[in-house]
Coordinates of C-alpha atoms in Angstrom, one line a residue:
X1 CA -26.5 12.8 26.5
X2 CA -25.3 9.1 24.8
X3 CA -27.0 10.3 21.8
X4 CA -25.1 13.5 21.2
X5 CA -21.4 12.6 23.1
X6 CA -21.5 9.5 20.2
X7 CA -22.4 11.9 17.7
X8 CA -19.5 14.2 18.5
X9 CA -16.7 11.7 18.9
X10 CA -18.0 9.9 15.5
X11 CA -17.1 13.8 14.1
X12 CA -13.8 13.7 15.7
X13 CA -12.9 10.2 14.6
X14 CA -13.6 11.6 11.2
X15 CA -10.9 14.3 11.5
X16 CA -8.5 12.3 11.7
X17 CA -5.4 13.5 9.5
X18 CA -4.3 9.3 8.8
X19 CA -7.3 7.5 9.7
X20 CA -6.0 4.2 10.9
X21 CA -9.3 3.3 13.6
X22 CA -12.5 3.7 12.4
X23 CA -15.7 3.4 13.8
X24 CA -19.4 4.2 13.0
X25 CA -23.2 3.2 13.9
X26 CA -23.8 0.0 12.8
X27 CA -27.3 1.0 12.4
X28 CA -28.8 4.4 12.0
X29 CA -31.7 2.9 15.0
X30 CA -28.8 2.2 17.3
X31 CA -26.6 5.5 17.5
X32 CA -26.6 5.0 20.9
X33 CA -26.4 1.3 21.5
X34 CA -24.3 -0.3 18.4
X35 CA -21.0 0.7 16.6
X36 CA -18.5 -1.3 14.7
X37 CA -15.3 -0.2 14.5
X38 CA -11.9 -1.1 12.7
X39 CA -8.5 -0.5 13.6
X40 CA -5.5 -0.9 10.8
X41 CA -2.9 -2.9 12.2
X42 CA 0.4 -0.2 12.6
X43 CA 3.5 -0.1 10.3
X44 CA 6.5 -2.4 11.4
X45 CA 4.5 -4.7 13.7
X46 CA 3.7 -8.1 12.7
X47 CA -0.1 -6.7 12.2
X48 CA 1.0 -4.0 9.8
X49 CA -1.9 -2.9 7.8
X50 CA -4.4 -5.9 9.0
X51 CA -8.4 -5.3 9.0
X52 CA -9.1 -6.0 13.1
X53 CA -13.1 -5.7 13.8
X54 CA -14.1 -5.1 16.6
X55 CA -17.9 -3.9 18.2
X56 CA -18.7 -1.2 20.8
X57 CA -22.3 -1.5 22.8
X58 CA -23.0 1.1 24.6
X59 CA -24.9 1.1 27.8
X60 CA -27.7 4.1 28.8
X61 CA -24.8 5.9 31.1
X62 CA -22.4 6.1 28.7
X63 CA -20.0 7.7 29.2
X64 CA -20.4 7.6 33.0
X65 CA -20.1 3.4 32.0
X66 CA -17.6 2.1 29.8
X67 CA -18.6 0.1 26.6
X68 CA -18.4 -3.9 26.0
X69 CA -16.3 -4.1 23.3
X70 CA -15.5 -7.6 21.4
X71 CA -12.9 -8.2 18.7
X72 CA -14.8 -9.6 15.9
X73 CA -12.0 -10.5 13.3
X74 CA -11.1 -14.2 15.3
X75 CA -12.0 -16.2 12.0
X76 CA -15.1 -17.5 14.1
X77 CA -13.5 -18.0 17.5
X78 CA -10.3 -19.6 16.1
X79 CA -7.4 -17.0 16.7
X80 CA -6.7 -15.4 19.0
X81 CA -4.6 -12.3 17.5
X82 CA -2.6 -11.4 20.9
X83 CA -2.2 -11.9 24.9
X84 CA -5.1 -9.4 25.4
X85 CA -7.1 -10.0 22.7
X86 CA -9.1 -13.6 22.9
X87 CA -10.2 -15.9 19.8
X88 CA -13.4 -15.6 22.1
X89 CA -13.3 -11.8 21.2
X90 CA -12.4 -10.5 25.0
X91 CA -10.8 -7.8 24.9
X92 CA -8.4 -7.4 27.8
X93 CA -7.9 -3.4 29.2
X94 CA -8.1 -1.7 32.2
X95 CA -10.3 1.0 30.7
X96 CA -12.9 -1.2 29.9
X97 CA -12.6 -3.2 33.1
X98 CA -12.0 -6.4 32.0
X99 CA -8.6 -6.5 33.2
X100 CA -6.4 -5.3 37.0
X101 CA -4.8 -1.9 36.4
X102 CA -4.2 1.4 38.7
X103 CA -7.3 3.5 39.5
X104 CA -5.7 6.1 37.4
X105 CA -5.9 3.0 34.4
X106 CA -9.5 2.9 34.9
X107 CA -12.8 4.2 33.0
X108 CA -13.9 7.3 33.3
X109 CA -16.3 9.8 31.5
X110 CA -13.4 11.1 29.5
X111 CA -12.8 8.4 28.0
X112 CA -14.1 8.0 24.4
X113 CA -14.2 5.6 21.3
X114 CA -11.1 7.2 19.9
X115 CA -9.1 6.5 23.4
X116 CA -10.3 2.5 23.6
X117 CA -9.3 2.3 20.4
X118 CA -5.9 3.3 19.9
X119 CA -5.1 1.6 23.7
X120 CA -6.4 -1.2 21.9
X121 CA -4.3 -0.2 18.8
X122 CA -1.3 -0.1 21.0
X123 CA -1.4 -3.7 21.8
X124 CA -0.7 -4.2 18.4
X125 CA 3.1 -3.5 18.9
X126 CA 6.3 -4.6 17.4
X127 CA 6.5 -7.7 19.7
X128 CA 3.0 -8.8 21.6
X129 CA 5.1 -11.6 23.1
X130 CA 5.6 -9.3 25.9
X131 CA 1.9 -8.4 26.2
X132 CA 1.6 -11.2 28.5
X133 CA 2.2 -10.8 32.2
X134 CA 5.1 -12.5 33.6
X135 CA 6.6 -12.9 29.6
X136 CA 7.8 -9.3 29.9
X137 CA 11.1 -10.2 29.0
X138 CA 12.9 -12.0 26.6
X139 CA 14.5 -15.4 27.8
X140 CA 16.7 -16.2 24.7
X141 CA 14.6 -18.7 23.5
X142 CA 13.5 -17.7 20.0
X143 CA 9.9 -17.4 21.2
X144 CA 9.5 -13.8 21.0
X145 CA 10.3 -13.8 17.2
X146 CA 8.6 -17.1 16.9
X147 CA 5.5 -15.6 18.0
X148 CA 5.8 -12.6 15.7
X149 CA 6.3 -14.6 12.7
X150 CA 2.6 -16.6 13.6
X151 CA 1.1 -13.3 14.2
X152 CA 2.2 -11.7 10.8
X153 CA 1.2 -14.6 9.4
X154 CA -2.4 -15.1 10.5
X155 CA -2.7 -11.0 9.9
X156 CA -2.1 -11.8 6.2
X157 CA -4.2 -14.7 6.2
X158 CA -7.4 -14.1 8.7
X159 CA -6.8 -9.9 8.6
X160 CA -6.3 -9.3 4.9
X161 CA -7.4 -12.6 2.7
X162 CA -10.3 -13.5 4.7
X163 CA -11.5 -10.2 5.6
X164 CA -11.3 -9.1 1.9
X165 CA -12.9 -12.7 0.8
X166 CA -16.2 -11.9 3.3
X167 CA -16.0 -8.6 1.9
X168 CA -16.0 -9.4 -1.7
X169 CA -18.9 -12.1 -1.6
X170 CA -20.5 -9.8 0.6
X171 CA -21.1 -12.2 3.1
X172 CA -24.2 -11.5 5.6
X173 CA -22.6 -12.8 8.5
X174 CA -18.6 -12.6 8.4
X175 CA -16.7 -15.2 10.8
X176 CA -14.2 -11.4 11.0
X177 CA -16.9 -9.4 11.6
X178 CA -16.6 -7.5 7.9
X179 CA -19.5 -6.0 8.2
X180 CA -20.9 -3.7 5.1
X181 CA -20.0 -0.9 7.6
X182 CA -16.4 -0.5 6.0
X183 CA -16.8 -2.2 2.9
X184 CA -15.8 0.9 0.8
X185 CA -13.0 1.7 3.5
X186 CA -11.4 -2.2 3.2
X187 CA -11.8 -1.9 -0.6
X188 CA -9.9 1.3 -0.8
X189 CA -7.5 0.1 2.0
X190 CA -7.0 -2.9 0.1
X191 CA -5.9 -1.7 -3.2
X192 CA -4.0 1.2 -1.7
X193 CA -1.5 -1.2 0.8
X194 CA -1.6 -3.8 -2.0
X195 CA 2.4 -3.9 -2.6
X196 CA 3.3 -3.3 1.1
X197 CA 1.1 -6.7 1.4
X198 CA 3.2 -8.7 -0.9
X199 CA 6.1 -7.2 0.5
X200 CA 5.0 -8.4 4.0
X201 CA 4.6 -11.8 2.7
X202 CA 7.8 -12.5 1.0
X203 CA 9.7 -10.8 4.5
X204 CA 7.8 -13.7 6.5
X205 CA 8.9 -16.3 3.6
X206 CA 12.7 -14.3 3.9
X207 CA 13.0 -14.5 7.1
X208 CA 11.8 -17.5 8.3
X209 CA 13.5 -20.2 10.7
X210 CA 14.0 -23.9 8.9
X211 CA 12.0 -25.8 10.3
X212 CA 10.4 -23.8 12.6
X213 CA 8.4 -20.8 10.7
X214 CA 9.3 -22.4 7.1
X215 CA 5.9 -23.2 4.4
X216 CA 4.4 -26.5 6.0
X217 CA 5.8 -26.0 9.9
X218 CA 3.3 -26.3 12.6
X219 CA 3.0 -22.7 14.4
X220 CA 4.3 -23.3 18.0
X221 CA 1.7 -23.0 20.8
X222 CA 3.2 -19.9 23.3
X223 CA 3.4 -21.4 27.2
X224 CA 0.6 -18.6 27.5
X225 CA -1.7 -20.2 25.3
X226 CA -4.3 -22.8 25.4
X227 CA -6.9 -25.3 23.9
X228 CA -9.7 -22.8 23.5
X229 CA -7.5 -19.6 23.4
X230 CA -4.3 -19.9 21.2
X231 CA -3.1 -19.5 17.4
X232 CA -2.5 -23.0 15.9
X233 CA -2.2 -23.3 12.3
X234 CA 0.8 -24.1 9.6
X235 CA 2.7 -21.7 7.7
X236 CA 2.0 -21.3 3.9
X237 CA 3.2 -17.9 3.1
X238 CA 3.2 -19.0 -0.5
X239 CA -0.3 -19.8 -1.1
X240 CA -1.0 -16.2 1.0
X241 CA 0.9 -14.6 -1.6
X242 CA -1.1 -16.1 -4.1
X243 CA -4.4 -15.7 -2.4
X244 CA -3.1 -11.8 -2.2
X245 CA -2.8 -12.1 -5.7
X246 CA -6.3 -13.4 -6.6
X247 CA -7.8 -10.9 -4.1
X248 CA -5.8 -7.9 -6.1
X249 CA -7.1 -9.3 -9.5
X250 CA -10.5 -9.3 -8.1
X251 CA -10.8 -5.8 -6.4
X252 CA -9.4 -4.7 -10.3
X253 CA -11.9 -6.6 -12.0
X254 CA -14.7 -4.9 -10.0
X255 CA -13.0 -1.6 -11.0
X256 CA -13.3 -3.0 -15.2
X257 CA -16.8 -3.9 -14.5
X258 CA -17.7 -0.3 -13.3
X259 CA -16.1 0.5 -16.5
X260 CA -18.1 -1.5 -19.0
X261 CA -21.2 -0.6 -17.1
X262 CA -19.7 3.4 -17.5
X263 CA -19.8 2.6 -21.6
X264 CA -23.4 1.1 -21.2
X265 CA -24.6 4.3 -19.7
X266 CA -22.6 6.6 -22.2
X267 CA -23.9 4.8 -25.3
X268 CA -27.5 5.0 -23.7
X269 CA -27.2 8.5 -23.4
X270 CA -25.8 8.9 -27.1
X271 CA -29.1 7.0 -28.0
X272 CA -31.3 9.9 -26.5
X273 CA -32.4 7.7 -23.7
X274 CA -31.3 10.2 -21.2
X275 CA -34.1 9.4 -18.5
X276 CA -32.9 5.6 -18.2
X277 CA -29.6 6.7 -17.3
X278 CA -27.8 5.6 -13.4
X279 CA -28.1 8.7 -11.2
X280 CA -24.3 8.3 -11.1
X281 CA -24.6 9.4 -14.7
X282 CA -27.1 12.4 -13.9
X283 CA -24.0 13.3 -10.7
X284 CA -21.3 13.4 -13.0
X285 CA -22.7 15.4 -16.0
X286 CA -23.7 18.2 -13.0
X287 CA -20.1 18.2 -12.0
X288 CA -19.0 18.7 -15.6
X289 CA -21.2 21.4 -15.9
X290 CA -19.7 22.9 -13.0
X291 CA -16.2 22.4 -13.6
X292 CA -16.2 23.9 -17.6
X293 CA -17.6 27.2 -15.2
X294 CA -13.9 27.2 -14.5
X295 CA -14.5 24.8 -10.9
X296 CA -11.2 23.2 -10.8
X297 CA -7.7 23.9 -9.4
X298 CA -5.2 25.9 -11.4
X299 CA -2.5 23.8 -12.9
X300 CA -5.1 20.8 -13.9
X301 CA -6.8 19.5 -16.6
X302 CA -10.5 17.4 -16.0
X303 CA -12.8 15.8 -18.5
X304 CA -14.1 12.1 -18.7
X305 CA -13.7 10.0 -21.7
X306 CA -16.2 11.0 -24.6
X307 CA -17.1 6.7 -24.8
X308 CA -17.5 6.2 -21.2
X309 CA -18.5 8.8 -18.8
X310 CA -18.1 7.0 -15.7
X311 CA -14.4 6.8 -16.9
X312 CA -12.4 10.6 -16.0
X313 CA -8.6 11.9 -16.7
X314 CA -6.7 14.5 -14.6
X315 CA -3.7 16.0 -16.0
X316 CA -1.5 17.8 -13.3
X317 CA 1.0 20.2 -13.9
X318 CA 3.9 19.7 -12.1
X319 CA 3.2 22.5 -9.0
X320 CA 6.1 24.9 -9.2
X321 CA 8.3 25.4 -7.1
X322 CA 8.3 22.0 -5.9
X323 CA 10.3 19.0 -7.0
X324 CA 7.7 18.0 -9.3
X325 CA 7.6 21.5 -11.5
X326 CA 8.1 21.1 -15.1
X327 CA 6.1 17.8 -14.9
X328 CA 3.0 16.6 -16.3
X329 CA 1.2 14.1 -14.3
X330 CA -2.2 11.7 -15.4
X331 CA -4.6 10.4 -13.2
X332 CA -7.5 8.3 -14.0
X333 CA -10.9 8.3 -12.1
X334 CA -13.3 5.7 -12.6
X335 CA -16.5 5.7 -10.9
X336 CA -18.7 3.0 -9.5
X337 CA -22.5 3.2 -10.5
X338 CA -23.3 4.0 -7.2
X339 CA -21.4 7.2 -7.1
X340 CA -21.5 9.5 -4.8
X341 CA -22.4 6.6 -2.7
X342 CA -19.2 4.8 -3.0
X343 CA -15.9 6.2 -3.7
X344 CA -14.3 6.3 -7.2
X345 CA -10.8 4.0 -7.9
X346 CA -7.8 6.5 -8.4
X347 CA -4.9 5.8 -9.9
X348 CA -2.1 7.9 -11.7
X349 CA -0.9 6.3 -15.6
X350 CA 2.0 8.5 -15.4
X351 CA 5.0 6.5 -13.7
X352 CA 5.5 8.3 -10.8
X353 CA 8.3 8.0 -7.5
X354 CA 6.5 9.1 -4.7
X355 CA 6.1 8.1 -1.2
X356 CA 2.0 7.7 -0.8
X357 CA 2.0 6.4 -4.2
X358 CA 2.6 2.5 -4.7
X359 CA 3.9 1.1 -8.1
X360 CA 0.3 0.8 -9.6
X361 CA -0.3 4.5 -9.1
X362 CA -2.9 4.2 -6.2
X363 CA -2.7 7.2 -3.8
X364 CA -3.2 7.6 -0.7
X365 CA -6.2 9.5 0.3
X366 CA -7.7 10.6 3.0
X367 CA -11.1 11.4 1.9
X368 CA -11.6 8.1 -0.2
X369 CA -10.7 6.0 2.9
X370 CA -13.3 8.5 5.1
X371 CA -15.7 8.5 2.2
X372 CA -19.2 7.2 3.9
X373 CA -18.4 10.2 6.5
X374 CA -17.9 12.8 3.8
X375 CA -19.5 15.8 3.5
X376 CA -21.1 16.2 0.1
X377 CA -18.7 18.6 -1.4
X378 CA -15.8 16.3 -0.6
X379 CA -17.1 13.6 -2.5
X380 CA -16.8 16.2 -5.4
X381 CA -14.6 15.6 -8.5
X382 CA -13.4 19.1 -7.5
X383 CA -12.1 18.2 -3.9
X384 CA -10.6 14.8 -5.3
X385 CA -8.2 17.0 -8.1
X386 CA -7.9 19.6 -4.8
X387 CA -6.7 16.5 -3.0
X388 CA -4.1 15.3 -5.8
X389 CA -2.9 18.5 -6.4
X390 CA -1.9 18.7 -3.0
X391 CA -0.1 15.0 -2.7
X392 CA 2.4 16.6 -5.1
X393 CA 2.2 20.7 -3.8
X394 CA 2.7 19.6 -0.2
X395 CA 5.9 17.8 1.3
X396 CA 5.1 13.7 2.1
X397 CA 4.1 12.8 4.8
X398 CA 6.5 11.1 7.7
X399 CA 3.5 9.3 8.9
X400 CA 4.4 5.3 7.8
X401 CA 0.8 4.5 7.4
X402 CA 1.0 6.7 4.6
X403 CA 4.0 5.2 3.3
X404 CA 2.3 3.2 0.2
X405 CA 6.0 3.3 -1.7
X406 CA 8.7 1.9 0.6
X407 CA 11.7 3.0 -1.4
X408 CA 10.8 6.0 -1.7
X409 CA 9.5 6.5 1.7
X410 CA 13.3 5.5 3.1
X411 CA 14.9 7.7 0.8
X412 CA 13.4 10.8 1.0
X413 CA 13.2 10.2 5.1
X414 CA 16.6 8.7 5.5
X415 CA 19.2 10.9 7.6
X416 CA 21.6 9.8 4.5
X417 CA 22.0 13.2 2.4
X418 CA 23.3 10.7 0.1
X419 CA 19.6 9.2 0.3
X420 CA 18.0 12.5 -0.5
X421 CA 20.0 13.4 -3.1
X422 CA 19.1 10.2 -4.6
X423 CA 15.6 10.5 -4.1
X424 CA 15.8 13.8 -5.9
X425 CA 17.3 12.1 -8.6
X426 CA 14.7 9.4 -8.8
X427 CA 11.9 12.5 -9.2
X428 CA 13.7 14.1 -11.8
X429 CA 13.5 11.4 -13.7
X430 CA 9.9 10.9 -13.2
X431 CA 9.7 14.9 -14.3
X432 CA 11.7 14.2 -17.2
X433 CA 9.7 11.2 -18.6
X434 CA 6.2 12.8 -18.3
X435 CA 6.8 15.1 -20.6
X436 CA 8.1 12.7 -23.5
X437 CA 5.2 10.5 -22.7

């Protein structure tokens, strides 16, 4: 009964249209006993876009019994990320029973990952001040925004740079619980909300209080926190921007190295030494085959550079009737040597004004974020030009965790007619300056 309920909601979790909560075995032994899970901190809140770990055991009568859950991303006990979330990892919610609600608050067999998870998810609001019982309201003395300002500030710091730094030394025990479950998830995560990051930052640097939230001011310590449970620190939004910076340049250079290994392969293969090629290599020259048999979308172009194989460019024709028609669109693919494994790094080299793509050209996309729970053909050069296609066939969507370009985003969902027009005006322009590319 544990075994197969898990195995269903994992399926449904996968489904998810914007997948911002995760979650998956942490061991194939211990379907039923183990699972990590992540949850993306939501749009406009001081977490936005954060990496918050947390781990799910579950007990024989699940889901007759709730599971013990425990945040994990507390930079080893030493934040504590909201009222009901502890640096100690407690996690405070009537569902799981660690906290005094209504009967009608309370566990019960329908309850499921998913449902702990965004309750745990909607902690993470636009002002935790008033997470705290008794601190409901605001009593005019600057601590609600004062608290913000610390949260957003350790997000960037302990949920983004320190999350990304275990990730990228691979680290085999994480003081944030980055556990090689979601390494490809973080990396794509990463790369994809890399502006909206840095744009995060330089708001907490904008906006902050002299003095109070300024670079080198001591965070205050909320009347609700203590000793062994609280957020202390000092603000340095600077050297997070640079650390953001350094992480960016890092996830890229990963991306260059699966390129020179790409040329290794290609020049091995031009050598005859076909049977000491990656199985990557093999996995990609199948797909070719398959795609010269006509296995693409109409209104595209596939092929991977003749000097690197690992390398691929899609040209997209600009969908007709859509804004987009008359344009002519690259994307570059390049894949990791443990492809299928791992999912590629997308981005588009044609300039493009769109609101899911960011000002390097990184989409957003489902399927890469979902990768590890994939089925085969979706991990196919096919479904990934299917996918693009349909970023640019499809109207945006409102969702704001899509949202990877801001300006654009507020444009095109403005209730300014003003602010449509001009977002029409923007995507002409890109139309028009594909073509003399």
């Amino acid at each position: 009964m544990t075994t197969a309920r898990l195995f269903r909601e994992g399926r449904e979790l996968a489904a998810a249209t914007t997948p911002t909560i995760l979650a998956a075995p942490a061991d194939a032994g211990e379907l039923s006993t183990k699972w990590d899970a992540l949850v993306v901190g939501p749009p406009a809140t001081p977490y936005a876009f954060g990496f918050f770990h947390f781990t799910f055991s579950f007990p024989k009568d699940y889901p007759n019994a709730p599971p013990k859950v425990t945040a994990t991303t507390t930079s080893a006990n030493a934040v504590r990320f909201n009222p009901n979330v502890y640096a100690s990892g407690k996690v405070c919610l009537s569902i799981l029973g660690t906290w005094r609600g209504h009967s009608c608050e309370m566990w019960s067999a329908v309850q499921s990952i998913s449902s702990v998870l965004t309750s745990i998810q909607s902690l993470l609001n636009d002002k935790p001040y008033h997470n705290e019982p008794s601190f409901e309201k605001d009593d005019g003395s600057g601590d609600v925004r004062r608290y913000s300002n610390k949260v957003a500030h350790e997000t960037l710091r302990v949920g983004v740079c320190e999350v990304m730094e275990d990730s990228f030394n691979r680290r085999t025990s994480s003081p944030n619980g980055a556990t090689p479950v979601f390494e490809h998830a973080r990396r794509v995560l990463f790369l994809m909300y890399a502006d909206r990051y840095l744009d995060e930052c330089a708001k907490g640097e904008r906006l902050c209080d002299k003095g109070t939230t300024e670079d080198g001011a001591a965070f205050k310590i909320m009347p609700f926190e203590c000793k062994t449970n609280q957020m202390s620190g000092t603000f340095a939004w600077a050297a997070i921007a640079e650390r953001l910076e350094t992480l960016k340049s890092r996830a890229l250079d990963e991306v260059n190295e699966w390129r020179r290994q790409g040329q290794q392969q290609t020049a091995l293969i031009a050598e005859g030494h076909v049977s000491a090629v990656d199985s990557c290599i093999s996995c990609l020259r199948q797909q070719e085959e398959h795609i010269k048999r006509g296995g693409i979308p109409a209104g595209t172009s596939v092929g991977a550079d003749p000097h690197n194989a690992c390398v691929w460019t899609v040209t997209i024709f600009g969908p007709s009737d859509t804004l987009w028609d008359g344009g002519m669109f690259e994307v570059e693919v390049v894949f990791p040597p443990c492809y299928p494994d791992a999912p590629p790094h997308i981005r588009f080299l044609t300039p493009i004004f769109h609101p899911q793509i960011n000002s390097n050209g990184v989409p957003y996309l489902r399927a890469l974020i979902l990768w590890t729970c994939c089925d085969q053909r979706d991990r196919s050069i096919a479904t990934l030009v299917e996918q693009l296609v349909a970023l640019l066939a499809t109207a945006p969507s409102p969702e704001p965790a899509t949202h990877l370009n801001v300006a654009a985003a507020s444009l095109l969902f403005s209730r300014d007619d003003e602010d449509h027009k001009e977002y029409k005006r923007q995507v002409k322009k890109c139309v028009q300056r594909s073509v003399e590319m």
